[in-house]
Each structure stands twice: as structure tokens, then as C-alpha cells.
């Protein structure tokens, strides 16, 4: 059914719809006709019977009378006596049934049907007395017997019609339903669905048309995907050259160009007029690279002759062009920033190298001499060289903290010995120093060099601003703060002037010296120390001790010593 | 570990003549055979005359910098290199430095510190890894030259100490390495090392590279002796 063209299906449906009333109408007509026919037959038979009765009066009810009457009326004739016995009959096999009981002379012929035949009876009377009864019979009309057959046929026609109608309706509705379902899936974004194309009718063409639409959408989607993929490849970090190369490759891939080059010429004048498009030959496509309203260049590409360049393609290309323009601009800015940043790094590296290298020599030789001769002045050279190196390193650390490029190399070590070593490197054996370490069984997990720098900065500060009182350093395990990571807290306490109220946070600002010591110090120590401690996942803070002086504490992640 | 007979040879490259003189003297007095070069090109000429056991090179030099020299040397032979530099970790150059140098020491340094590092690097000379990247199991690959481990597809950075310990363990894959040996490979004498450093670092390493740090499969403890690095067969379940 479905392979039938839609037109044929509609015709068939109409035909089925027409057949049922037609059949019904025909049946009614036939029934009416057969009724009329039966009535007429009865009338005829009655008329002939009246004629036969009159003839019989003259002939008399005798055995020889039947045959001529039959000949005259062309019916089967039977003559009965009044008591109903047969006198004569023209057809002994199929004679009429015995006459009805209450038949009286002078009555019109009585028509009786039954047993497959119709018979008319009349009393033969010559005015005064009844002679007998004449009966004419013939086969019952065929029409009424046809009716049950016709009714069956009609029922069959109705059932068939209903079935056909249902099937046709289904076959008509199904493609429409499928079309709707398919379109719904398409709306939902499933571009893979296709309508089955069967035959060559309107629905088939509709399906084809839908499939073409889906194909076009899929192709467009694919191009869009390629373009987005191409855009994703535009990384400004790689620099302008690689970016342009990547963009050309990406454009060829996304749009099927056989060639593509990026011309970074804002005016686009250098390109001249685009060449005329010749049918059957590869043609040039130009995509402006625009940044808002500003044009920074053009993508000049060659397209194969077999591929159309539709308005939709142009839209996608414009999108690609604007993304490329953004990437190009970013690459230019990025390169500028990179080179500045690299310049700064190079400068700092150079400064550091040129200061540290001679310091290394000075220190090395002073060390060597100190080992050979017992001269306190050599120790001072060593100490002061160290100090200078630390300050240079501090400057560099500031720059790196600013750039966010610092990364600790975490090692595990006991913090007490490190503090002791740093104190000794300061060479102030004349100053009172007390170290209380309560962290036996624990190691700090931090960058050794950084912790040294932090400890040096805090101890150096304590010496500078702490007056003559003892410097007290304590290391303890941080009280259970509910954190999963254990921490060691180191506190450096001096007995100097302390920090004025309200300036507790200001001491951590860069170049802040709070006017103490008259220009002594760089004002970087605490700032750098805090940056380093925070970089290792710890904290550095000021505490106002009971009594005179200042106390600075820093916490560092810790690990319990256990054989593992 | 195999010892080279005779004094160990060190090629010292620095553009500061004072430092060359000083370091040359100290190293010779410590029993090394020392040759010196003022820049990278001179160093390459010296190398043609004979290969030393160790290269100590300054990072910043005119004409050819230390990293370029170190790369050129590494391209020809696996010679251990210690870089002297005025920059420390966190500098943009530090990454490149880590790839070519066994160790680096920040200027200004104390001679004993350099001496300790030289000892440590030379101890490692006998160790050789089967390959640059070591696939130890379905979810662990070590790339010790880059100080990286890839754990279940995720990259984890290793600290210098961690990668030195893993190097020693990987060079003896499947065999026990004593805690004392690990202590000497991981830390130098100037750091006053204690076995507890090894224990704690191993625990930290397990947190980095073991899928289940409480039930280690790669990094195994051999009670009372040391540690063993294992290759783990990939399980059928994946």
C-alpha cells in the first residue's frame, strides 16, 4: 500500500468511501424493484386466473380443460373440485397446492405464495352455482432470493471498505506522523535522522526535501565545528608567525580551501581588485580580519570550483576572520609583554650575576684567609659579604614575588638547627640569643633556602631594632586548630622599642621602615619574608608580647617523624 | 657503584678568573684533577682533549651560556653537570636548568657546600636508569630528568630531593636500597642528614605517586633495611 503513490492512495480511499453508499443505494433499489416485480407478478397471475375462471365456466370443470387453459395463460393450471380434490392439472409434478379453505364464489382471485412458487386461486362460478376452483401457478420471482446474497455482499463491502479505509488512512497519516517525529528530533538537535524515501510522490519529495535540509544543516554544523576547532587552534601564546601559519592551515581545513594566506595589511590596498570568477576554475575568496570596526588584514584563500561559496559560508568565514583578528592582536600584545618581561628578567639576572659573582670570590678568599690566620676582621668581611648577597637576593625575590613565578622546592628538615645556623651566620656572638625548640619528633616541610631567608630577615630585624635585650626564639607545634595539616610555629622575640599600636600591618608593607633606625635596612625584609612564608603555605604575623619589644611568628607545614 | 681508578677529573667553567683560581686550588687540594675554561667554547675545546668525570659550569657567561654548553655536552655524552648560578628555583631559566643539570648551586656558595654537592653527584655516577621515562605500572610513569611523575594520567612535580631518591631507587629497580644510601643520594653532608628525612620524604612521595598511599605497591618499605621501587604488573581489571 505504501508503495502506491499518494494520488492513487487518495483515489482508492475516495473509491472506498463511495462504494459503501452506492452499494446500499443499489440494494435498496433492487429490493424495491423486486417488491414491485412480485406485486406485478401477483397482479398478472390474478388477471390470468380471472380469465381462466371465465373460460372454465364455458368449458366446465373436467379433466380435459386444464391443458388448453395452460396453453392460453402460459402458466401451470390446476382444476379442483369444490372439496379441493384435483380434477386436472397441466403439470402433475409441480401443481398448485390445495386451495385455501374459505374461498367463496365471486371473490377476486386469491394469490398465495410459498414453497418456491406463486399460485392464484378463484372459484369458477356461472352466476348461480360454483363449479369448482381454478388455480394458476408459476415459480416465485427470483429477486427476493437474491437479497440475502446481496446483503452478504454489502456486509463484505462494508467490512472491506472499513478495512481499506483504515489502512488507507494509516498509510496516509503515517508518513505525516513520521515527518513530524523526524522534524521533532531535528528540532531537538539530532541531525542524524533521515526520512525514508519510498516511491516517487509528494511525500517522497517532502522526505527528500527534509533530508536535503538535514544534510545541509549537518554540513553547516560540520563546517561550524571545523571553524570553531580552527578558532581554538589560534593560540596567541605561540607568537605571531606560528599563529598565522596555524590560522592558514585551520582555514584550509575548515572551509576546504586549497590555499590560504593571511595578509596583515590594514588597508587591504596591496591586494588590488579580486580576480574575476571564471566558471569551472578555482576562485579567490577574501575574508576581512576585523576587530570591531577596525580592519587589521585579510585572509586570501583559493576555493575549488566544485564548491559553492554561499552566504552562510561567508558568515562563518567572517566569524573566523574576527576571531583570527582578536588572536592576532592578542599575539602582538602578548609578544610585547613577553619581551618586556623577558627584558626585565634578563636585567635582574644580569644584576644578580654581576653582583653575586664577585661576592662569591670575595667570600671564598676571605674564608680561605680566615682559615689560615686568626684575624677577626676577615670574619667580618665574610659576614658582610653574606649580608650583601642576602640583600641582593632579597631584591630579586621581591621581583619574583611580584611576577608570581616563585615556587618552593619543599624538603623536610628540623627547623631548630637551621635557626641556629642562620643566627651564627650573622656573626653577632656578642648579642644574647636563646633558642627553645619544642618540636622534637617533627620536621618542617618547606623550602630550606626560603626559610633561611625568612629567619635571616627576622633575626636581622631583631638585631637592628631589638635593643640590647636577648633575642628569644622559640619553635613549637601549633595548637590543634582543627586543620588537617600540622604546623610548626617559630617566634622571634626582641626586647626593643616594639611596634607602635596601629602599625602592626604597616610593617609588612614594602619599603616601610616606620622611621626606625634612621635609614637602616631596605624595608623589604618583612615584606619578602611574608611572601615567602605564604608561598610555602604558612602565615607570618606580628604579636604584641607581654612586656617590651616585638614578636614575629611564622608557621610552616610539618611532618611527624615516623619510619614509613 | 663502580669507582674510576685514579683521581676524578673535573672541568670547571666560569668567566670569573678569580673564582676559577680559587675553586681550582680547593678542588685540587681535595684530590681532584681540575682543568678550567673561561667560556663555553673553550670548554668544548677542552672536552675534545679528554672527557672529565664531572662538569661544573657557571650559568651566565659571555658568548655561550652555561645552559647552552650543558645541552651541547649532554647531546654527546651523559656527563654529570653541576651548574653555578645566581638565580634559584622559580626563575624562568630554572626549568631549563633542571633538565640539563644533575644539580645546581646558587651563588654565592660556600666551598664546603659545593664540595658536598660534587660528592653527592659523583656518588650517582654509577647509577643508570633503564630509560629516560620509566613506566612502572598502569598508573605510574616516572620522568626523572624532568622531575615529573605521571600518576593516573595526572602530572605531579617532584622536588629535587624526591627525584634524586627515586633515581637511586629506579637505578636498582626491584632491589632494596638502604636508608643510608638514600640519605647520601638525597642530601649532602652540609645538611646534617638524618634517617628521619628519608622516612618522612618516602611518606610524602607515597602521597604523590601511590594510588593508595596507605597500601603502597610501588614504593615498598623493607623494614630495618631500606626501600624498594617495584614495577607493578597491570591488573586485568584495568
mmCIF file with all atom_site columns, C-alpha atoms in Angstrom, chain A residues 59-229:
data_model
loop_
_atom_site.group_PDB
_atom_site.id
_atom_site.type_symbol
_atom_site.label_atom_id
_atom_site.label_alt_id
_atom_site.label_comp_id
_atom_site.label_asym_id
_atom_site.label_entity_id
_atom_site.label_seq_id
_atom_site.pdbx_PDB_ins_code
_atom_site.Cartn_x
_atom_site.Cartn_y
_atom_site.Cartn_z
_atom_site.occupancy
_atom_site.B_iso_or_equiv
_atom_site.pdbx_formal_charge
_atom_site.auth_seq_id
_atom_site.auth_comp_id
_atom_site.auth_asym_id
_atom_site.auth_atom_id
_atom_site.pdbx_PDB_model_num
ATOM 1   C CA . UNK A 1 59  ? -65.685 -25.451 -20.814 1.00 0.00 ? 59  UNK A CA 1
ATOM 2   C CA . UNK A 1 60  ? -66.675 -26.920 -17.476 1.00 0.00 ? 60  UNK A CA 1
ATOM 3   C CA . UNK A 1 61  ? -64.572 -28.401 -14.741 1.00 0.00 ? 61  UNK A CA 1
ATOM 4   C CA . UNK A 1 62  ? -63.399 -31.553 -16.407 1.00 0.00 ? 62  UNK A CA 1
ATOM 5   C CA . UNK A 1 63  ? -60.070 -33.287 -16.880 1.00 0.00 ? 63  UNK A CA 1
ATOM 6   C CA . UNK A 1 64  ? -59.647 -32.058 -20.444 1.00 0.00 ? 64  UNK A CA 1
ATOM 7   C CA . UNK A 1 65  ? -59.952 -28.424 -19.532 1.00 0.00 ? 65  UNK A CA 1
ATOM 8   C CA . UNK A 1 66  ? -56.508 -27.897 -17.931 1.00 0.00 ? 66  UNK A CA 1
ATOM 9   C CA . UNK A 1 67  ? -54.298 -28.269 -20.958 1.00 0.00 ? 67  UNK A CA 1
ATOM 10  C CA . UNK A 1 68  ? -55.997 -25.659 -23.154 1.00 0.00 ? 68  UNK A CA 1
ATOM 11  C CA . UNK A 1 69  ? -56.077 -23.231 -20.244 1.00 0.00 ? 69  UNK A CA 1
ATOM 12  C CA . UNK A 1 70  ? -52.394 -23.781 -19.639 1.00 0.00 ? 70  UNK A CA 1
ATOM 13  C CA . UNK A 1 71  ? -51.727 -23.107 -23.232 1.00 0.00 ? 71  UNK A CA 1
ATOM 14  C CA . UNK A 1 72  ? -53.840 -19.979 -23.080 1.00 0.00 ? 72  UNK A CA 1
ATOM 15  C CA . UNK A 1 73  ? -52.318 -18.495 -19.965 1.00 0.00 ? 73  UNK A CA 1
ATOM 16  C CA . UNK A 1 74  ? -48.781 -19.946 -20.256 1.00 0.00 ? 74  UNK A CA 1
ATOM 17  C CA . UNK A 1 75  ? -48.943 -20.945 -16.543 1.00 0.00 ? 75  UNK A CA 1
ATOM 18  C CA . UNK A 1 76  ? -49.343 -24.190 -14.768 1.00 0.00 ? 76  UNK A CA 1
ATOM 19  C CA . UNK A 1 77  ? -53.074 -24.734 -14.403 1.00 0.00 ? 77  UNK A CA 1
ATOM 20  C CA . UNK A 1 78  ? -54.827 -26.975 -11.911 1.00 0.00 ? 78  UNK A CA 1
ATOM 21  C CA . UNK A 1 79  ? -58.574 -27.560 -11.621 1.00 0.00 ? 79  UNK A CA 1
ATOM 22  C CA . UNK A 1 80  ? -60.014 -28.517 -8.262  1.00 0.00 ? 80  UNK A CA 1
ATOM 23  C CA . UNK A 1 81  ? -63.424 -29.623 -7.295  1.00 0.00 ? 81  UNK A CA 1
ATOM 24  C CA . UNK A 1 82  ? -65.036 -27.562 -4.533  1.00 0.00 ? 82  UNK A CA 1
ATOM 25  C CA . UNK A 1 83  ? -63.928 -30.105 -1.945  1.00 0.00 ? 83  UNK A CA 1
ATOM 26  C CA . UNK A 1 84  ? -60.350 -29.468 -3.010  1.00 0.00 ? 84  UNK A CA 1
ATOM 27  C CA . UNK A 1 85  ? -59.663 -32.671 -4.939  1.00 0.00 ? 85  UNK A CA 1
ATOM 28  C CA . UNK A 1 86  ? -57.752 -32.267 -8.169  1.00 0.00 ? 86  UNK A CA 1
ATOM 29  C CA . UNK A 1 87  ? -59.734 -32.639 -11.387 1.00 0.00 ? 87  UNK A CA 1
ATOM 30  C CA . UNK A 1 88  ? -56.989 -31.917 -13.824 1.00 0.00 ? 88  UNK A CA 1
ATOM 31  C CA . UNK A 1 89  ? -53.552 -30.303 -13.905 1.00 0.00 ? 89  UNK A CA 1
ATOM 32  C CA . UNK A 1 90  ? -51.246 -29.184 -16.655 1.00 0.00 ? 90  UNK A CA 1
ATOM 33  C CA . UNK A 1 91  ? -48.117 -30.089 -14.704 1.00 0.00 ? 91  UNK A CA 1
ATOM 34  C CA . UNK A 1 92  ? -48.681 -33.121 -12.460 1.00 0.00 ? 92  UNK A CA 1
ATOM 35  C CA . UNK A 1 93  ? -45.222 -32.712 -10.812 1.00 0.00 ? 93  UNK A CA 1
ATOM 36  C CA . UNK A 1 94  ? -45.449 -29.107 -9.765  1.00 0.00 ? 94  UNK A CA 1
ATOM 37  C CA . UNK A 1 95  ? -49.186 -28.477 -9.439  1.00 0.00 ? 95  UNK A CA 1
ATOM 38  C CA . UNK A 1 96  ? -50.523 -25.859 -7.155  1.00 0.00 ? 96  UNK A CA 1
ATOM 39  C CA . UNK A 1 97  ? -51.076 -26.538 -3.519  1.00 0.00 ? 97  UNK A CA 1
ATOM 40  C CA . UNK A 1 98  ? -54.656 -27.352 -2.444  1.00 0.00 ? 98  UNK A CA 1
ATOM 41  C CA . UNK A 1 99  ? -56.863 -24.250 -2.432  1.00 0.00 ? 99  UNK A CA 1
ATOM 42  C CA . UNK A 1 100 ? -57.301 -22.254 0.731   1.00 0.00 ? 100 UNK A CA 1
ATOM 43  C CA . UNK A 1 101 ? -60.357 -23.085 2.868   1.00 0.00 ? 101 UNK A CA 1
ATOM 44  C CA . UNK A 1 102 ? -62.574 -20.059 2.833   1.00 0.00 ? 102 UNK A CA 1
ATOM 45  C CA . UNK A 1 103 ? -62.584 -19.383 -0.857  1.00 0.00 ? 103 UNK A CA 1
ATOM 46  C CA . UNK A 1 104 ? -66.028 -18.115 -1.962  1.00 0.00 ? 104 UNK A CA 1
ATOM 47  C CA . UNK A 1 105 ? -67.581 -17.565 -5.307  1.00 0.00 ? 105 UNK A CA 1
ATOM 48  C CA . UNK A 1 106 ? -67.413 -14.002 -6.544  1.00 0.00 ? 106 UNK A CA 1
ATOM 49  C CA . UNK A 1 107 ? -64.162 -13.246 -4.640  1.00 0.00 ? 107 UNK A CA 1
ATOM 50  C CA . UNK A 1 108 ? -61.277 -11.921 -6.637  1.00 0.00 ? 108 UNK A CA 1
ATOM 51  C CA . UNK A 1 109 ? -58.503 -14.390 -7.241  1.00 0.00 ? 109 UNK A CA 1
ATOM 52  C CA . UNK A 1 110 ? -56.528 -15.099 -4.101  1.00 0.00 ? 110 UNK A CA 1
ATOM 53  C CA . UNK A 1 111 ? -52.780 -15.089 -4.535  1.00 0.00 ? 111 UNK A CA 1
ATOM 54  C CA . UNK A 1 112 ? -50.779 -17.386 -2.278  1.00 0.00 ? 112 UNK A CA 1
ATOM 55  C CA . UNK A 1 113 ? -47.014 -17.656 -2.411  1.00 0.00 ? 113 UNK A CA 1
ATOM 56  C CA . UNK A 1 114 ? -44.864 -20.253 -0.779  1.00 0.00 ? 114 UNK A CA 1
ATOM 57  C CA . UNK A 1 115 ? -42.824 -23.276 -1.497  1.00 0.00 ? 115 UNK A CA 1
ATOM 58  C CA . UNK A 1 116 ? -40.905 -21.516 -4.229  1.00 0.00 ? 116 UNK A CA 1
ATOM 59  C CA . UNK A 1 117 ? -43.960 -20.737 -6.297  1.00 0.00 ? 117 UNK A CA 1
ATOM 60  C CA . UNK A 1 118 ? -46.843 -18.306 -6.506  1.00 0.00 ? 118 UNK A CA 1
ATOM 61  C CA . UNK A 1 119 ? -50.374 -19.500 -7.062  1.00 0.00 ? 119 UNK A CA 1
ATOM 62  C CA . UNK A 1 120 ? -53.709 -17.727 -7.625  1.00 0.00 ? 120 UNK A CA 1
ATOM 63  C CA . UNK A 1 121 ? -56.991 -19.367 -6.824  1.00 0.00 ? 121 UNK A CA 1
ATOM 64  C CA . UNK A 1 122 ? -60.536 -18.468 -7.903  1.00 0.00 ? 122 UNK A CA 1
ATOM 65  C CA . UNK A 1 123 ? -63.894 -20.149 -7.587  1.00 0.00 ? 123 UNK A CA 1
ATOM 66  C CA . UNK A 1 124 ? -65.358 -20.957 -11.013 1.00 0.00 ? 124 UNK A CA 1
ATOM 67  C CA . UNK A 1 125 ? -68.998 -19.823 -10.916 1.00 0.00 ? 125 UNK A CA 1
ATOM 68  C CA . UNK A 1 126 ? -71.597 -19.345 -13.688 1.00 0.00 ? 126 UNK A CA 1
ATOM 69  C CA . UNK A 1 127 ? -73.691 -16.850 -11.821 1.00 0.00 ? 127 UNK A CA 1
ATOM 70  C CA . UNK A 1 128 ? -75.786 -19.271 -9.748  1.00 0.00 ? 128 UNK A CA 1
ATOM 71  C CA . UNK A 1 129 ? -73.595 -22.080 -8.709  1.00 0.00 ? 129 UNK A CA 1
ATOM 72  C CA . UNK A 1 130 ? -69.973 -22.830 -8.136  1.00 0.00 ? 130 UNK A CA 1
ATOM 73  C CA . UNK A 1 131 ? -68.437 -25.404 -10.480 1.00 0.00 ? 131 UNK A CA 1
ATOM 74  C CA . UNK A 1 132 ? -65.013 -25.793 -8.998  1.00 0.00 ? 132 UNK A CA 1
ATOM 75  C CA . UNK A 1 133 ? -61.752 -23.959 -8.369  1.00 0.00 ? 133 UNK A CA 1
ATOM 76  C CA . UNK A 1 134 ? -59.122 -22.978 -10.889 1.00 0.00 ? 134 UNK A CA 1
ATOM 77  C CA . UNK A 1 135 ? -55.526 -22.376 -9.809  1.00 0.00 ? 135 UNK A CA 1
ATOM 78  C CA . UNK A 1 136 ? -52.706 -20.850 -11.798 1.00 0.00 ? 136 UNK A CA 1
ATOM 79  C CA . UNK A 1 137 ? -49.183 -21.268 -10.536 1.00 0.00 ? 137 UNK A CA 1
ATOM 80  C CA . UNK A 1 138 ? -45.790 -20.191 -11.523 1.00 0.00 ? 138 UNK A CA 1
ATOM 81  C CA . UNK A 1 139 ? -42.300 -20.104 -9.937  1.00 0.00 ? 139 UNK A CA 1
ATOM 82  C CA . UNK A 1 140 ? -41.789 -17.409 -7.359  1.00 0.00 ? 140 UNK A CA 1
ATOM 83  C CA . UNK A 1 141 ? -39.903 -14.399 -8.663  1.00 0.00 ? 141 UNK A CA 1
ATOM 84  C CA . UNK A 1 142 ? -36.110 -14.813 -8.313  1.00 0.00 ? 142 UNK A CA 1
ATOM 85  C CA . UNK A 1 143 ? -35.423 -11.320 -6.984  1.00 0.00 ? 143 UNK A CA 1
ATOM 86  C CA . UNK A 1 144 ? -36.292 -11.848 -3.319  1.00 0.00 ? 144 UNK A CA 1
ATOM 87  C CA . UNK A 1 145 ? -33.932 -14.827 -3.238  1.00 0.00 ? 145 UNK A CA 1
ATOM 88  C CA . UNK A 1 146 ? -31.043 -12.545 -4.346  1.00 0.00 ? 146 UNK A CA 1
ATOM 89  C CA . UNK A 1 147 ? -31.464 -10.255 -1.333  1.00 0.00 ? 147 UNK A CA 1
ATOM 90  C CA . UNK A 1 148 ? -29.637 -12.330 1.313   1.00 0.00 ? 148 UNK A CA 1
ATOM 91  C CA . UNK A 1 149 ? -26.712 -12.701 -1.086  1.00 0.00 ? 149 UNK A CA 1
ATOM 92  C CA . UNK A 1 150 ? -26.752 -9.034  -1.724  1.00 0.00 ? 150 UNK A CA 1
ATOM 93  C CA . UNK A 1 151 ? -26.911 -8.323  1.972   1.00 0.00 ? 151 UNK A CA 1
ATOM 94  C CA . UNK A 1 152 ? -23.876 -10.563 2.471   1.00 0.00 ? 152 UNK A CA 1
ATOM 95  C CA . UNK A 1 153 ? -22.075 -8.814  -0.315  1.00 0.00 ? 153 UNK A CA 1
ATOM 96  C CA . UNK A 1 154 ? -22.969 -5.482  1.219   1.00 0.00 ? 154 UNK A CA 1
ATOM 97  C CA . UNK A 1 155 ? -21.665 -6.527  4.617   1.00 0.00 ? 155 UNK A CA 1
ATOM 98  C CA . UNK A 1 156 ? -18.489 -7.746  2.972   1.00 0.00 ? 156 UNK A CA 1
ATOM 99  C CA . UNK A 1 157 ? -18.252 -4.463  1.112   1.00 0.00 ? 157 UNK A CA 1
ATOM 100 C CA . UNK A 1 158 ? -18.694 -2.537  4.363   1.00 0.00 ? 158 UNK A CA 1
ATOM 101 C CA . UNK A 1 159 ? -16.082 -4.595  6.183   1.00 0.00 ? 159 UNK A CA 1
ATOM 102 C CA . UNK A 1 160 ? -13.710 -4.404  3.269   1.00 0.00 ? 160 UNK A CA 1
ATOM 103 C CA . UNK A 1 161 ? -14.421 -0.707  2.929   1.00 0.00 ? 161 UNK A CA 1
ATOM 104 C CA . UNK A 1 162 ? -13.790 -0.111  6.591   1.00 0.00 ? 162 UNK A CA 1
ATOM 105 C CA . UNK A 1 163 ? -10.595 -2.096  6.453   1.00 0.00 ? 163 UNK A CA 1
ATOM 106 C CA . UNK A 1 164 ? -9.416  -0.367  3.324   1.00 0.00 ? 164 UNK A CA 1
ATOM 107 C CA . UNK A 1 165 ? -10.328 2.996   4.776   1.00 0.00 ? 165 UNK A CA 1
ATOM 108 C CA . UNK A 1 166 ? -8.371  2.226   7.928   1.00 0.00 ? 166 UNK A CA 1
ATOM 109 C CA . UNK A 1 167 ? -5.348  1.007   6.008   1.00 0.00 ? 167 UNK A CA 1
ATOM 110 C CA . UNK A 1 168 ? -5.503  3.943   3.658   1.00 0.00 ? 168 UNK A CA 1
ATOM 111 C CA . UNK A 1 169 ? -5.888  6.359   6.490   1.00 0.00 ? 169 UNK A CA 1
ATOM 112 C CA . UNK A 1 170 ? -2.906  4.793   8.184   1.00 0.00 ? 170 UNK A CA 1
ATOM 113 C CA . UNK A 1 171 ? -0.887  4.872   5.041   1.00 0.00 ? 171 UNK A CA 1
ATOM 114 C CA . UNK A 1 172 ? -1.856  8.496   4.538   1.00 0.00 ? 172 UNK A CA 1
ATOM 115 C CA . UNK A 1 173 ? -1.238  9.533   8.105   1.00 0.00 ? 173 UNK A CA 1
ATOM 116 C CA . UNK A 1 174 ? 1.901   7.516   8.798   1.00 0.00 ? 174 UNK A CA 1
ATOM 117 C CA . UNK A 1 175 ? 4.269   9.466   6.559   1.00 0.00 ? 175 UNK A CA 1
ATOM 118 C CA . UNK A 1 176 ? 2.916   12.656  8.069   1.00 0.00 ? 176 UNK A CA 1
ATOM 119 C CA . UNK A 1 177 ? 3.440   11.288  11.563  1.00 0.00 ? 177 UNK A CA 1
ATOM 120 C CA . UNK A 1 178 ? 6.948   10.137  10.681  1.00 0.00 ? 178 UNK A CA 1
ATOM 121 C CA . UNK A 1 179 ? 7.669   13.513  9.202   1.00 0.00 ? 179 UNK A CA 1
ATOM 122 C CA . UNK A 1 180 ? 6.521   15.195  12.396  1.00 0.00 ? 180 UNK A CA 1
ATOM 123 C CA . UNK A 1 181 ? 8.564   12.859  14.581  1.00 0.00 ? 181 UNK A CA 1
ATOM 124 C CA . UNK A 1 182 ? 11.622  13.355  12.402  1.00 0.00 ? 182 UNK A CA 1
ATOM 125 C CA . UNK A 1 183 ? 11.226  17.103  12.459  1.00 0.00 ? 183 UNK A CA 1
ATOM 126 C CA . UNK A 1 184 ? 10.868  16.996  16.232  1.00 0.00 ? 184 UNK A CA 1
ATOM 127 C CA . UNK A 1 185 ? 14.133  15.063  16.547  1.00 0.00 ? 185 UNK A CA 1
ATOM 128 C CA . UNK A 1 186 ? 15.708  17.523  14.168  1.00 0.00 ? 186 UNK A CA 1
ATOM 129 C CA . UNK A 1 187 ? 14.472  20.368  16.341  1.00 0.00 ? 187 UNK A CA 1
ATOM 130 C CA . UNK A 1 188 ? 15.920  18.584  19.326  1.00 0.00 ? 188 UNK A CA 1
ATOM 131 C CA . UNK A 1 189 ? 19.277  18.727  17.546  1.00 0.00 ? 189 UNK A CA 1
ATOM 132 C CA . UNK A 1 190 ? 19.559  15.183  16.191  1.00 0.00 ? 190 UNK A CA 1
ATOM 133 C CA . UNK A 1 191 ? 20.793  15.859  12.692  1.00 0.00 ? 191 UNK A CA 1
ATOM 134 C CA . UNK A 1 192 ? 21.457  12.200  12.003  1.00 0.00 ? 192 UNK A CA 1
ATOM 135 C CA . UNK A 1 193 ? 17.784  11.319  11.386  1.00 0.00 ? 193 UNK A CA 1
ATOM 136 C CA . UNK A 1 194 ? 16.629  10.907  7.813   1.00 0.00 ? 194 UNK A CA 1
ATOM 137 C CA . UNK A 1 195 ? 13.156  10.226  6.402   1.00 0.00 ? 195 UNK A CA 1
ATOM 138 C CA . UNK A 1 196 ? 12.829  7.048   4.385   1.00 0.00 ? 196 UNK A CA 1
ATOM 139 C CA . UNK A 1 197 ? 12.176  7.925   0.753   1.00 0.00 ? 197 UNK A CA 1
ATOM 140 C CA . UNK A 1 198 ? 9.748   5.470   -0.911  1.00 0.00 ? 198 UNK A CA 1
ATOM 141 C CA . UNK A 1 199 ? 8.245   5.757   -4.331  1.00 0.00 ? 199 UNK A CA 1
ATOM 142 C CA . UNK A 1 200 ? 8.014   8.997   -6.154  1.00 0.00 ? 200 UNK A CA 1
ATOM 143 C CA . UNK A 1 201 ? 5.137   11.023  -4.817  1.00 0.00 ? 201 UNK A CA 1
ATOM 144 C CA . UNK A 1 202 ? 4.595   14.217  -2.859  1.00 0.00 ? 202 UNK A CA 1
ATOM 145 C CA . UNK A 1 203 ? 5.539   12.575  0.431   1.00 0.00 ? 203 UNK A CA 1
ATOM 146 C CA . UNK A 1 204 ? 8.697   11.148  -1.080  1.00 0.00 ? 204 UNK A CA 1
ATOM 147 C CA . UNK A 1 205 ? 9.600   14.592  -2.351  1.00 0.00 ? 205 UNK A CA 1
ATOM 148 C CA . UNK A 1 206 ? 8.807   16.072  1.056   1.00 0.00 ? 206 UNK A CA 1
ATOM 149 C CA . UNK A 1 207 ? 11.074  13.453  2.666   1.00 0.00 ? 207 UNK A CA 1
ATOM 150 C CA . UNK A 1 208 ? 13.774  14.164  0.150   1.00 0.00 ? 208 UNK A CA 1
ATOM 151 C CA . UNK A 1 209 ? 13.459  17.823  0.774   1.00 0.00 ? 209 UNK A CA 1
ATOM 152 C CA . UNK A 1 210 ? 13.692  17.295  4.519   1.00 0.00 ? 210 UNK A CA 1
ATOM 153 C CA . UNK A 1 211 ? 16.706  15.044  4.093   1.00 0.00 ? 211 UNK A CA 1
ATOM 154 C CA . UNK A 1 212 ? 18.388  17.662  1.957   1.00 0.00 ? 212 UNK A CA 1
ATOM 155 C CA . UNK A 1 213 ? 17.680  20.211  4.678   1.00 0.00 ? 213 UNK A CA 1
ATOM 156 C CA . UNK A 1 214 ? 19.128  17.890  7.326   1.00 0.00 ? 214 UNK A CA 1
ATOM 157 C CA . UNK A 1 215 ? 22.148  17.231  5.090   1.00 0.00 ? 215 UNK A CA 1
ATOM 158 C CA . UNK A 1 216 ? 22.660  20.941  4.654   1.00 0.00 ? 216 UNK A CA 1
ATOM 159 C CA . UNK A 1 217 ? 22.341  21.520  8.396   1.00 0.00 ? 217 UNK A CA 1
ATOM 160 C CA . UNK A 1 218 ? 24.772  18.690  9.095   1.00 0.00 ? 218 UNK A CA 1
ATOM 161 C CA . UNK A 1 219 ? 27.235  20.070  6.600   1.00 0.00 ? 219 UNK A CA 1
ATOM 162 C CA . UNK A 1 220 ? 26.821  23.532  8.104   1.00 0.00 ? 220 UNK A CA 1
ATOM 163 C CA . UNK A 1 221 ? 27.266  22.102  11.566  1.00 0.00 ? 221 UNK A CA 1
ATOM 164 C CA . UNK A 1 222 ? 30.403  20.319  10.448  1.00 0.00 ? 222 UNK A CA 1
ATOM 165 C CA . UNK A 1 223 ? 31.808  23.496  8.939   1.00 0.00 ? 223 UNK A CA 1
ATOM 166 C CA . UNK A 1 224 ? 30.897  25.359  12.100  1.00 0.00 ? 224 UNK A CA 1
ATOM 167 C CA . UNK A 1 225 ? 32.642  22.641  14.119  1.00 0.00 ? 225 UNK A CA 1
ATOM 168 C CA . UNK A 1 226 ? 35.678  22.901  11.868  1.00 0.00 ? 226 UNK A CA 1
ATOM 169 C CA . UNK A 1 227 ? 35.655  26.665  12.179  1.00 0.00 ? 227 UNK A CA 1
ATOM 170 C CA . UNK A 1 228 ? 35.353  26.503  15.962  1.00 0.00 ? 228 UNK A CA 1
ATOM 171 C CA . UNK A 1 229 ? 38.110  23.901  16.014  1.00 0.00 ? 229 UNK A CA 1
#
